[in-house]
Coordinates of C-alpha atoms in Angstrom, one line a residue:
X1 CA 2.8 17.2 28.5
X2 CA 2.3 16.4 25.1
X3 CA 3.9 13.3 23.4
X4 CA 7.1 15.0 21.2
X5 CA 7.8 17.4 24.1
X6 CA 8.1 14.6 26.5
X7 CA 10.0 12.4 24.1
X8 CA 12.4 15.5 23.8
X9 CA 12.7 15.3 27.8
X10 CA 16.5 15.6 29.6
X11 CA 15.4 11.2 29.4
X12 CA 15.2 11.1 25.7
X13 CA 18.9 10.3 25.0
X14 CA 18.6 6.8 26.9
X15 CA 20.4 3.7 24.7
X16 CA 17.7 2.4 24.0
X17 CA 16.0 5.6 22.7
X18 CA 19.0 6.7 20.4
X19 CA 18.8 2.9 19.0
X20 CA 15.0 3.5 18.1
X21 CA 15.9 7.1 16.9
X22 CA 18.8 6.0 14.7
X23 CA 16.5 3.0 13.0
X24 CA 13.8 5.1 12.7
X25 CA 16.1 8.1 10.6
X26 CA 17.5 4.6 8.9
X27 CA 14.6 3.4 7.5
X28 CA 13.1 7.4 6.9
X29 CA 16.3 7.8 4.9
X30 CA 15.4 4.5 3.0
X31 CA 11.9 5.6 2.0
X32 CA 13.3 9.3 0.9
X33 CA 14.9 8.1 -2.2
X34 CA 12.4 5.8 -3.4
X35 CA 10.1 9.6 -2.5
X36 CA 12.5 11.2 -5.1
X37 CA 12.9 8.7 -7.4
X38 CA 9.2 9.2 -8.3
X39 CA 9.5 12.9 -8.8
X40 CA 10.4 11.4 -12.1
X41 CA 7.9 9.6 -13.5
X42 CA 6.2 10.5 -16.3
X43 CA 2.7 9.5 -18.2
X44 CA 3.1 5.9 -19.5
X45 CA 0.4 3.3 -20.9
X46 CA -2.9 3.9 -19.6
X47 CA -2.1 7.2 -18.2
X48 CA -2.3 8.3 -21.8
X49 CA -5.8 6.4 -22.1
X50 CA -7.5 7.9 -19.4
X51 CA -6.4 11.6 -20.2
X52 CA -7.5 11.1 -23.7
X53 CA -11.2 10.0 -22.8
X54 CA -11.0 13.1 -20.1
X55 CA -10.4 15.2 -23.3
X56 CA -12.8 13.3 -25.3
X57 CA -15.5 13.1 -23.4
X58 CA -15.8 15.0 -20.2
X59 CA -15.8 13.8 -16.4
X60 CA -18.8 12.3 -15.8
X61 CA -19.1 10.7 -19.5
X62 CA -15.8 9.1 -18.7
X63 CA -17.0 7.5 -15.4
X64 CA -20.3 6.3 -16.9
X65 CA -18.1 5.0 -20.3
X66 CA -15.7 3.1 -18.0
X67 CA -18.2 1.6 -15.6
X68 CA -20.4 0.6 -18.8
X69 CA -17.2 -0.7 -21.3
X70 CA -14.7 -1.6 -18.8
X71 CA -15.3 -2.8 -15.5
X72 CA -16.3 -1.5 -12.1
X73 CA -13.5 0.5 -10.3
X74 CA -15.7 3.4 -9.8
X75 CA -13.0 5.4 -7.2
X76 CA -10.5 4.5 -9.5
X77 CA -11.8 6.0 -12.7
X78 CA -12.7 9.1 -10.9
X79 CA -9.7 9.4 -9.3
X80 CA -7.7 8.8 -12.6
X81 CA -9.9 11.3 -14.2
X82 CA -9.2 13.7 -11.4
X83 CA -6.0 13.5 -11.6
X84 CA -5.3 13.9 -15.4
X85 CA -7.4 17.4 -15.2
X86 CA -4.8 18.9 -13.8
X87 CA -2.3 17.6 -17.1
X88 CA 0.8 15.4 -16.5
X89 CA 2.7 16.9 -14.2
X90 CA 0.5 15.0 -11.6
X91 CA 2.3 12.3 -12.9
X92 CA 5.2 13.3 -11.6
X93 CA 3.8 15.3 -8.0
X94 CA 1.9 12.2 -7.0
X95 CA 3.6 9.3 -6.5
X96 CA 5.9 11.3 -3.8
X97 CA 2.6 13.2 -2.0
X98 CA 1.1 9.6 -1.7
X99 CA 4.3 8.0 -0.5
X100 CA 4.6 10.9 2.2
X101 CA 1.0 10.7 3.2
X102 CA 0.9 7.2 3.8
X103 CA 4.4 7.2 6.1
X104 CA 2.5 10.1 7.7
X105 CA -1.0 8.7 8.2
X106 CA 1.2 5.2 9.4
X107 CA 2.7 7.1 12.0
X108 CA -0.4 8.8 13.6
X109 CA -2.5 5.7 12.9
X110 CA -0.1 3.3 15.0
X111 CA 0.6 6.2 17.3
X112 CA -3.3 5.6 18.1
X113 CA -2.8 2.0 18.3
X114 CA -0.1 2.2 20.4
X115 CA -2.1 4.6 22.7
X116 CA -4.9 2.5 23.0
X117 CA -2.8 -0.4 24.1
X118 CA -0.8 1.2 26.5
X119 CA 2.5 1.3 24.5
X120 CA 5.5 2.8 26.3
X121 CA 6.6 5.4 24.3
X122 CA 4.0 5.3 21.5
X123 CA 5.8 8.5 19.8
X124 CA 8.6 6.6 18.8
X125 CA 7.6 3.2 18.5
X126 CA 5.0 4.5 16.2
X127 CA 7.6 6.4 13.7
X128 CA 9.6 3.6 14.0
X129 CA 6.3 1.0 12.8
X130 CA 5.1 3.0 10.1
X131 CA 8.6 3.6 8.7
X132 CA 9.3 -0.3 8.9
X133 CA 6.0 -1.1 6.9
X134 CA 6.5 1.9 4.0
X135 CA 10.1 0.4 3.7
X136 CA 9.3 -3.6 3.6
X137 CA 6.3 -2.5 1.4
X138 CA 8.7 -0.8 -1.5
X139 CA 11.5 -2.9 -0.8
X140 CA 10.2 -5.8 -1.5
X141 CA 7.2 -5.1 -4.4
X142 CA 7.1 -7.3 -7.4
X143 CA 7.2 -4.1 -9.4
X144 CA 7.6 -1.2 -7.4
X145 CA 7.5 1.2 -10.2
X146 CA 3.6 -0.3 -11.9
X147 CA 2.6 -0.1 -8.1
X148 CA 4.0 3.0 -6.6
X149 CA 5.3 5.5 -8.8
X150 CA 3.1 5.1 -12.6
X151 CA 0.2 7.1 -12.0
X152 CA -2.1 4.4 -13.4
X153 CA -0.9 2.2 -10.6
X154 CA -0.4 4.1 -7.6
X155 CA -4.0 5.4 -7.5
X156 CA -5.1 1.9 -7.8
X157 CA -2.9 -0.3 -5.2
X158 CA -0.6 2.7 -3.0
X159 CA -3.8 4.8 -2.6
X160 CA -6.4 1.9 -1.3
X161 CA -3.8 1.3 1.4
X162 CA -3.4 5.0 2.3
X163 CA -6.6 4.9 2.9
X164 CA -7.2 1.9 5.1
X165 CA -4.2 3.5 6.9
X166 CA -6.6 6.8 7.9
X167 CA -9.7 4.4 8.5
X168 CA -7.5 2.2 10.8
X169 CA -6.4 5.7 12.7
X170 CA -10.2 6.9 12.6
X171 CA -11.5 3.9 14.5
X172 CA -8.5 3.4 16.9
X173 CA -8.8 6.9 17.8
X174 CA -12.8 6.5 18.5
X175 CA -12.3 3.3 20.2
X176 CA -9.2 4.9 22.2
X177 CA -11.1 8.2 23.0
X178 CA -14.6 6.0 23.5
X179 CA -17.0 8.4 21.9
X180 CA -20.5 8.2 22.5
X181 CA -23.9 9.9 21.1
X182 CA -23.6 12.2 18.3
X183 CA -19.4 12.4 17.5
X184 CA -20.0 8.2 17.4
X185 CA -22.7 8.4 14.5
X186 CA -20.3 11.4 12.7
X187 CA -17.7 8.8 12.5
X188 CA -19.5 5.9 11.9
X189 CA -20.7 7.4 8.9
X190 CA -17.6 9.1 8.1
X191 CA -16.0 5.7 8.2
X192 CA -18.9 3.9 6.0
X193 CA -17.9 6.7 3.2
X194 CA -14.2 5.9 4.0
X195 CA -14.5 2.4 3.3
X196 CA -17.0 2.9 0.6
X197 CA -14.5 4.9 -1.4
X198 CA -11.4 2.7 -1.0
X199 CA -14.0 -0.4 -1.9
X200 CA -14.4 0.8 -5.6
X201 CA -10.8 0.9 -6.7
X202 CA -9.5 -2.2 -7.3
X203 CA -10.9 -5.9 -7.2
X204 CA -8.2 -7.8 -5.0
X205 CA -8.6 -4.9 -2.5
X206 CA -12.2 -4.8 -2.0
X207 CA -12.6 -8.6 -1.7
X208 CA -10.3 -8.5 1.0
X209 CA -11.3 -5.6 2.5
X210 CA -15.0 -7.5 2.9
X211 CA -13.6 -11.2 4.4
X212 CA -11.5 -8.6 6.6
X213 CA -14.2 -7.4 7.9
X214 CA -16.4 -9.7 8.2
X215 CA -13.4 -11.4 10.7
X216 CA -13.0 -8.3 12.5
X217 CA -16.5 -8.5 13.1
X218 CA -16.2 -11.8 14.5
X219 CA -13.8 -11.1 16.9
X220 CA -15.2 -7.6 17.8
X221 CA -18.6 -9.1 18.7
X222 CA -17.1 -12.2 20.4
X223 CA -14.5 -10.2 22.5
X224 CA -15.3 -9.0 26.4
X225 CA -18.4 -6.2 27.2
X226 CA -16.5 -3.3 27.6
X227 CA -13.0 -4.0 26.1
X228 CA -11.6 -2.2 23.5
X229 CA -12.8 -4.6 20.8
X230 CA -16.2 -4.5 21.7
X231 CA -16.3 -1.1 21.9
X232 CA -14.7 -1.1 18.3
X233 CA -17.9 -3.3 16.9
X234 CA -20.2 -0.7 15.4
X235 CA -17.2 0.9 13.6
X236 CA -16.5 -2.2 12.4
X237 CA -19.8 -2.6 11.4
X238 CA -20.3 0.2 9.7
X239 CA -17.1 -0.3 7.3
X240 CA -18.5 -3.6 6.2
X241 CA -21.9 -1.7 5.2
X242 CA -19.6 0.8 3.3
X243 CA -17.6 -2.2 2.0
X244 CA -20.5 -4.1 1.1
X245 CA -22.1 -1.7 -1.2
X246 CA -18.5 -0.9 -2.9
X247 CA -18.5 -4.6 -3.2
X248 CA -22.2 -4.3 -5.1
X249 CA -21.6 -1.9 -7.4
X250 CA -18.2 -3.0 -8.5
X251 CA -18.7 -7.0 -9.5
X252 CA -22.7 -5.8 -11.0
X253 CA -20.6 -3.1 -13.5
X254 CA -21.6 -4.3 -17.2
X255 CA -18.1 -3.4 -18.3
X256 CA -16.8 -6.9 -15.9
X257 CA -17.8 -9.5 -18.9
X258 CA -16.0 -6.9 -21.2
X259 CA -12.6 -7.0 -19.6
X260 CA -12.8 -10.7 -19.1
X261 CA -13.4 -11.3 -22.9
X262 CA -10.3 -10.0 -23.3
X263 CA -9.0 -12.7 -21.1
X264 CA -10.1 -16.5 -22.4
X265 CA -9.6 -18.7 -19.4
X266 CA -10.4 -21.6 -17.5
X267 CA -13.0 -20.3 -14.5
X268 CA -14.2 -23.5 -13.5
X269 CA -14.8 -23.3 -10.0
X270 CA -12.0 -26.2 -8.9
X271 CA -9.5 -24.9 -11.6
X272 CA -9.9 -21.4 -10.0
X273 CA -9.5 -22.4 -6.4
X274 CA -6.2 -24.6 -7.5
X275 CA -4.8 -22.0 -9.3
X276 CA -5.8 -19.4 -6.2
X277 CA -4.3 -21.7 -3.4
X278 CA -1.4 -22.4 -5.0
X279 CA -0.9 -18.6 -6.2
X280 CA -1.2 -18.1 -2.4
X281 CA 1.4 -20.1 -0.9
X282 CA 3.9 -19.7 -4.2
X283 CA 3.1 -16.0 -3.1
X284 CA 3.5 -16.2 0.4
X285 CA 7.1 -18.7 0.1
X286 CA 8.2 -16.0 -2.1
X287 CA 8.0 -13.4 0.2
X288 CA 9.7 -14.8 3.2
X289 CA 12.8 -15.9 1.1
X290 CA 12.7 -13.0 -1.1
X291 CA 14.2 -10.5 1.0
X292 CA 15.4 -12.3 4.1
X293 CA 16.7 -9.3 6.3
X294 CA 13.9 -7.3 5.5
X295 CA 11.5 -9.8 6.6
X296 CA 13.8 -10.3 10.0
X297 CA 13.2 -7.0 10.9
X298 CA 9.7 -7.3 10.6
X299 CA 9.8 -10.1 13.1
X300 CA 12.1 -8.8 15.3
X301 CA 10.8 -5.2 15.8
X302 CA 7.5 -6.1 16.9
X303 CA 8.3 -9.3 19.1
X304 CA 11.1 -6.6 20.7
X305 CA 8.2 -4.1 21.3
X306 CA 5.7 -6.6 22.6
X307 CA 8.1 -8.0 25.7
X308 CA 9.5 -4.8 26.5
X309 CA 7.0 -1.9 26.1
X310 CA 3.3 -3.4 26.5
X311 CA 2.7 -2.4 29.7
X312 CA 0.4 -4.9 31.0
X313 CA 0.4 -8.7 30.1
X314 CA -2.6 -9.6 28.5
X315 CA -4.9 -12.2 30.2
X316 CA -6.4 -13.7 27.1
X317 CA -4.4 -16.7 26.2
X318 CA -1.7 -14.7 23.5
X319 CA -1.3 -18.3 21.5
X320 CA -4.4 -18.3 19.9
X321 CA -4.1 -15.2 18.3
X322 CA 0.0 -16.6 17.4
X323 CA -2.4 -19.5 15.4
X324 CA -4.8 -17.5 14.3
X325 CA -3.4 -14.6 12.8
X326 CA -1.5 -16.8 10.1
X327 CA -4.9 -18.1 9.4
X328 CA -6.1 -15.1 8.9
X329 CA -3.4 -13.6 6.8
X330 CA -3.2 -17.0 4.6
X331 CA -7.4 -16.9 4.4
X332 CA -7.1 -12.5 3.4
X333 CA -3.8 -13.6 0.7
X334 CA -6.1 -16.4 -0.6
X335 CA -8.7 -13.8 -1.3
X336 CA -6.5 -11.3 -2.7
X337 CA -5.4 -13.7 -5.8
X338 CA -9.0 -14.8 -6.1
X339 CA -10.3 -12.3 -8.7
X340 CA -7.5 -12.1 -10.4
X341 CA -7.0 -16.0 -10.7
X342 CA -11.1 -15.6 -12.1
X343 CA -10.7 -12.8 -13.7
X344 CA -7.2 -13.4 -15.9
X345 CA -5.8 -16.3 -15.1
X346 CA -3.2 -14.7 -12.4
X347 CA -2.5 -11.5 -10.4
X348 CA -0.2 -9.8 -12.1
X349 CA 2.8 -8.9 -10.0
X350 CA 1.3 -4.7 -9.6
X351 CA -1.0 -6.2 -8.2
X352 CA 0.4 -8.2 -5.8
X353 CA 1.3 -4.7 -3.7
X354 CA -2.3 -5.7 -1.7
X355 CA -0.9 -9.2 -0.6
X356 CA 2.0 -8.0 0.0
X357 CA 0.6 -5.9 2.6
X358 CA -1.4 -8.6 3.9
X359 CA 1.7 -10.4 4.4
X360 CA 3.6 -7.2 5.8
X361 CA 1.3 -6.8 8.7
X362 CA 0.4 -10.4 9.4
X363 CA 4.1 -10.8 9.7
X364 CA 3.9 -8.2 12.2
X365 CA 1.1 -9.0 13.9
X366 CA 1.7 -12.5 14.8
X367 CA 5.3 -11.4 16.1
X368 CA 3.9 -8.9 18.2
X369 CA 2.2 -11.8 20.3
X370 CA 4.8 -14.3 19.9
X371 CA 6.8 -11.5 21.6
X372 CA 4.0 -11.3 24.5
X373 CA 4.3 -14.9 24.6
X374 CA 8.5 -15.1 25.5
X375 CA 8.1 -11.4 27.5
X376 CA 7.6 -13.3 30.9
X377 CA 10.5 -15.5 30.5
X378 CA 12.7 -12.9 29.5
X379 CA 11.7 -10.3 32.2
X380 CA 12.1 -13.3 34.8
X381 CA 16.0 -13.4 33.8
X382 CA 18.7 -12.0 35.4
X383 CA 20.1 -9.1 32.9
X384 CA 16.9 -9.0 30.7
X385 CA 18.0 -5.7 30.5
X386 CA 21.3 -6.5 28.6
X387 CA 19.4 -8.8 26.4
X388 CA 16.8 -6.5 25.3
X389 CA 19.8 -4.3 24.1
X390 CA 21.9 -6.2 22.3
X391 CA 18.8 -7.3 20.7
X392 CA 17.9 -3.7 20.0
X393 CA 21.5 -3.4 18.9
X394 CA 21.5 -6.6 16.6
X395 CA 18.0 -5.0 15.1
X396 CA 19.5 -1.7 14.1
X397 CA 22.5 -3.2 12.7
X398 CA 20.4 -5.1 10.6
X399 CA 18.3 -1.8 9.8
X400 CA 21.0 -0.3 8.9
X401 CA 22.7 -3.0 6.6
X402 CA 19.2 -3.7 4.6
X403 CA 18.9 0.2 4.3
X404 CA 22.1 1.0 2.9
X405 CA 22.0 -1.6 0.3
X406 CA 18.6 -0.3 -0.5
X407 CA 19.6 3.4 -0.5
X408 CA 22.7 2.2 -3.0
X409 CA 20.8 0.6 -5.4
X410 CA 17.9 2.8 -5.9
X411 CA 20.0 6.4 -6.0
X412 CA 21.8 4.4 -8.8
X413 CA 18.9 5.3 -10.5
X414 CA 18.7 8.6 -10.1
X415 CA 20.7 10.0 -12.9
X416 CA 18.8 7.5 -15.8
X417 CA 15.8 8.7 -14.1
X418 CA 16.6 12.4 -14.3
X419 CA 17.6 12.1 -18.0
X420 CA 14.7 10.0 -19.5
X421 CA 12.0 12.9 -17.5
X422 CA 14.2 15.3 -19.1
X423 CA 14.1 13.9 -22.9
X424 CA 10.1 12.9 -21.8
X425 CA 9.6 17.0 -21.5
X426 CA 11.7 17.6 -24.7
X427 CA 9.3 15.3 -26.4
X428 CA 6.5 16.5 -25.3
X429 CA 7.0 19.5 -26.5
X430 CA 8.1 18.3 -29.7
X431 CA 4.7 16.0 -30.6
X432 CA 2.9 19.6 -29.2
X433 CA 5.0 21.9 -31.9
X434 CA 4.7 19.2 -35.1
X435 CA 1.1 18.6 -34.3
X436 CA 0.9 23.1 -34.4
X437 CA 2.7 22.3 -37.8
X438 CA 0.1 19.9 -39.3
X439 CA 1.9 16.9 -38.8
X440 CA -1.0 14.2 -37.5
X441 CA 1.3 11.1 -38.1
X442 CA 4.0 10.9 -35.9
X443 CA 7.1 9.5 -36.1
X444 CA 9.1 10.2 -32.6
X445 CA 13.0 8.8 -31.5
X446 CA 12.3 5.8 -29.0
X447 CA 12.4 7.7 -25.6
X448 CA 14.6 5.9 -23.5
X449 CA 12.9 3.0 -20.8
X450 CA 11.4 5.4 -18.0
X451 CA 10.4 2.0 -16.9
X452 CA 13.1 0.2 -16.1
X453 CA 14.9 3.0 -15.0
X454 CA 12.8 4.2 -12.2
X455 CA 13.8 0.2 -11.1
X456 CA 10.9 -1.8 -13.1
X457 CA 11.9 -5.7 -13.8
X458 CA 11.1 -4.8 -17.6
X459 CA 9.4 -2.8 -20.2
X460 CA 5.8 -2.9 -20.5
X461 CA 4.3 0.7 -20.5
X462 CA 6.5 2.3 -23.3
X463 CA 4.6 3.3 -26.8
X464 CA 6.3 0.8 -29.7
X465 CA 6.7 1.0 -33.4
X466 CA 3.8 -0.4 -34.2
X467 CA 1.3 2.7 -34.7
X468 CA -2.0 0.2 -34.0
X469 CA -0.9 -0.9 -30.3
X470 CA -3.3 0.1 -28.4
X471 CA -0.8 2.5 -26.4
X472 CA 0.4 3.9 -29.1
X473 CA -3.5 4.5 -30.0
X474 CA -3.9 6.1 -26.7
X475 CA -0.9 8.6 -27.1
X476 CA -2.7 9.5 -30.3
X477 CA -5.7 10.5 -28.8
X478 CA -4.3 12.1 -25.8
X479 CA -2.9 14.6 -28.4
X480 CA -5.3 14.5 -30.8
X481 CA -3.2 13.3 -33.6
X482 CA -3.5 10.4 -36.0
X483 CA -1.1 8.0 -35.6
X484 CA 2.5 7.8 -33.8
X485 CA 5.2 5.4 -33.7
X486 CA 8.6 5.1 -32.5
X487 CA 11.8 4.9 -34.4

């Protein structure tokens, strides 16, 4: 019987099935108004950049332009330039189709994961994983709004980890379903093009992505003949290729010592590890204070799942991996700040979306198994069952508290967000009409902060008075005027 048809079975209305229902619609509920938030987002910054040298010069001149002048995100520019084809109101359409897409891809992915590890009830322990990580991942962003909702941010850190998500799914699903002869080349190839598309849009990503790898590797070849890891290894393999060659062609791009002239620092080796290293546990210290019940449910959910739906103890010994996955996600953070310690001096706080998830699923991971580790001693008590629901109870009610303050602050935005898309449209049309007029130097009414109030820390993306800042150039040339300025 299939999965939803089962989980909609005269047993599905069990305590403990309600409790993973109602977090599950708590933290869906969460996610759907940071969704429609970013149905109001407009074009800021370098959204007007990118459409411009569309206009200018074409698709492909704009990739070779950018790879030669600017740097080496190679997906990235293509997908920007894809994107701006269809005019500005992808600014608005995307940021909620990738937000959905990734909670739906979570949920099949983990559903596969959960499958493959014999999971009780994978259905809903997998909408209530991938809900958990879209929720800690917005909740708890630097800057939400330069990561998730501005266009010339979500294609570069929301979409890599979209799709990681699907390449995660495609090779648990493989492994899970152990296919052999032709169907395992299709996908091995298929995941080589996966990985080498996500490898070309954004530095801290790719470098990552490769030391991730390259320890998956490791633990894939080391692992039993026949178990689930091993069987994982040439998929695994094949993503590094895919991830190697992304890794190539993005740090030998010509346009890399351009965008570092524009930043004069220190990259002595030692300076740059210091400044990495203590980026990366700054980073990391950050995180586990900065939102304390979000990162509570994260260890709870996981360590609840581990000791009371993993149907078979492991026989491995489950500590090393409670030592090692910190490691691991310490080592993969470490790397993440790396280029952009090199590169500029820091990782600006957009960019720290790819840490963050990092720390998101090591924090998972390693209370998964700390859960394994205490599952023998709780099943071995009398009324484990009572324990297991009152913490079930005590992890809802803390869903549900962290959701609810989320939910009030961010529909406070809602109104201010509605109005500054509104007088965005209005204004639009206005630069459109005077330009029809003759009118080639602009002067405009300062649009109120679509920034700040989509729930950005400050205002960095807005056009300003003076007509020669360079986003003020690029609104210019995106409508082919001569100058523009702000009131």
């Amino acid at each position: 019987m299939p999965e939803i048809f089962r989980f909609m079975s005269r047993r599905a209305f069990s305590s403990e099935r309600s409790l993973f229902v109602i977090n599950s619609a708590t933290f869906i509920t969460a996610i759907a108004i940071f969704i429609n938030l970013g149905w109001y987002n407009r074009y800021m910054a370098d959204d007007y950049c990118h459409a411009a040298a569309l206009n200018r010069s074409g698709f492909v001149h704009a990739q070779v332009s950018n790879y030669l002048s600017w740097g080496g995100r190679f997906t990235y520019a293509a997908l920007m330039s894809a994107a701006e084809s269809f005019g500005p109101k992808t600014a608005s359409i995307g940021p909620p189709l990738c937000l959905t897409l990734w909670l739906l891809v979570g949920f099949w992915t983990l559903y596969q994961i959960a499958r493959l590890n014999r999971i009780r009830e994978p259905f809903l322990i997998a909408c209530l994983g991938a809900s958990v990580i879209v929720y800690a991942m917005l909740n708890v962003a630097d800057n939400v709004v330069q990561s998730a909702y501005w266009e010339a941010g979500y294609l570069l850190y929301t979409a890599p980890l979209v799709v990681l998500t699907i390449y995660i799914g495609i090779v648990s699903y493989a492994v899970r379903k152990n296919v052999r002869g032709l169907p395992r080349t299709a996908t091995m190839i298929l995941v080589a093009l996966i990985t080498l598309f996500a490898g070309g849009i954004n530095e801290p990503f790719t470098f990552s992505h490769l030391v991730g790898h390259v320890l998956a590797l490791s633990v894939c070849y080391f692992s039993p003949r026949g178990s689930a890891r091993k069987r994982a290894l040439p998929f695994i393999f094949a993503g590094l290729t895919g991830t190697a060659i992304a890794f190539v062609i993005m740090i030998s791009a010509p346009g890399n010592s351009v965008r570092q002239s524009l930043f004069p620092v220190d990259r002595d080796l030692i300076t740059v590890a210091e400044l990495t290293i203590r980026g990366t546990c700054g980073f990391i210290l950050r995180k586990m204070v900065q939102a304390p019940l979000t990162t509570a449910l994260l260890c709870l959910i996981p360590a609840y799942v581990a000791s009371r739906h993993y149907e078979s103890q492991p026989h491995v010994h489950v500590w090393r991996w409670v030592l090692v996955l910190p490691l691991a996600g310490f080592l993969l953070v470490f790397v993440c700040y790396l280029p952009g310690v090199y590169g500029a001096g820091g990782l600006v706080a957009r960019a720290r979306f790819i840490p963050e998830f990092v720390f998101v699923c090591t924090a998972i991971g390693s209370a998964f198994f700390v859960g394994l580790l205490i599952a023998p001693q709780i099943q071995a008590k009398r009324g484990s069952k009572s324990i297991g629901l009152a913490t079930l109870l005590l992890i809802t009610a803390i869903a549900v508290l962290a959701c609810s303050r989320t939910v009030w602050r961010t529909a406070r935005l809602l109104p201010k967000a509605r109005a500054n898309a509104s007088l965005w449209d209005q204004t639009d049309q206005n630069i459109r009409a005077m330009k029809a007029q003759g009118a080639l130097d602009q002067t405009i009414p300062a649009i109120d902060d679509i920034e700040t109030s989509l729930g950005g820390p400050q205002t960095e993306l807005q056009i300003e008075r003076d007509p020669s800042n360079w986003k003020n150039k690029c609104v210019a040339r995106y409508y082919g005027i001569d100058s523009i300025r702000t009131r």
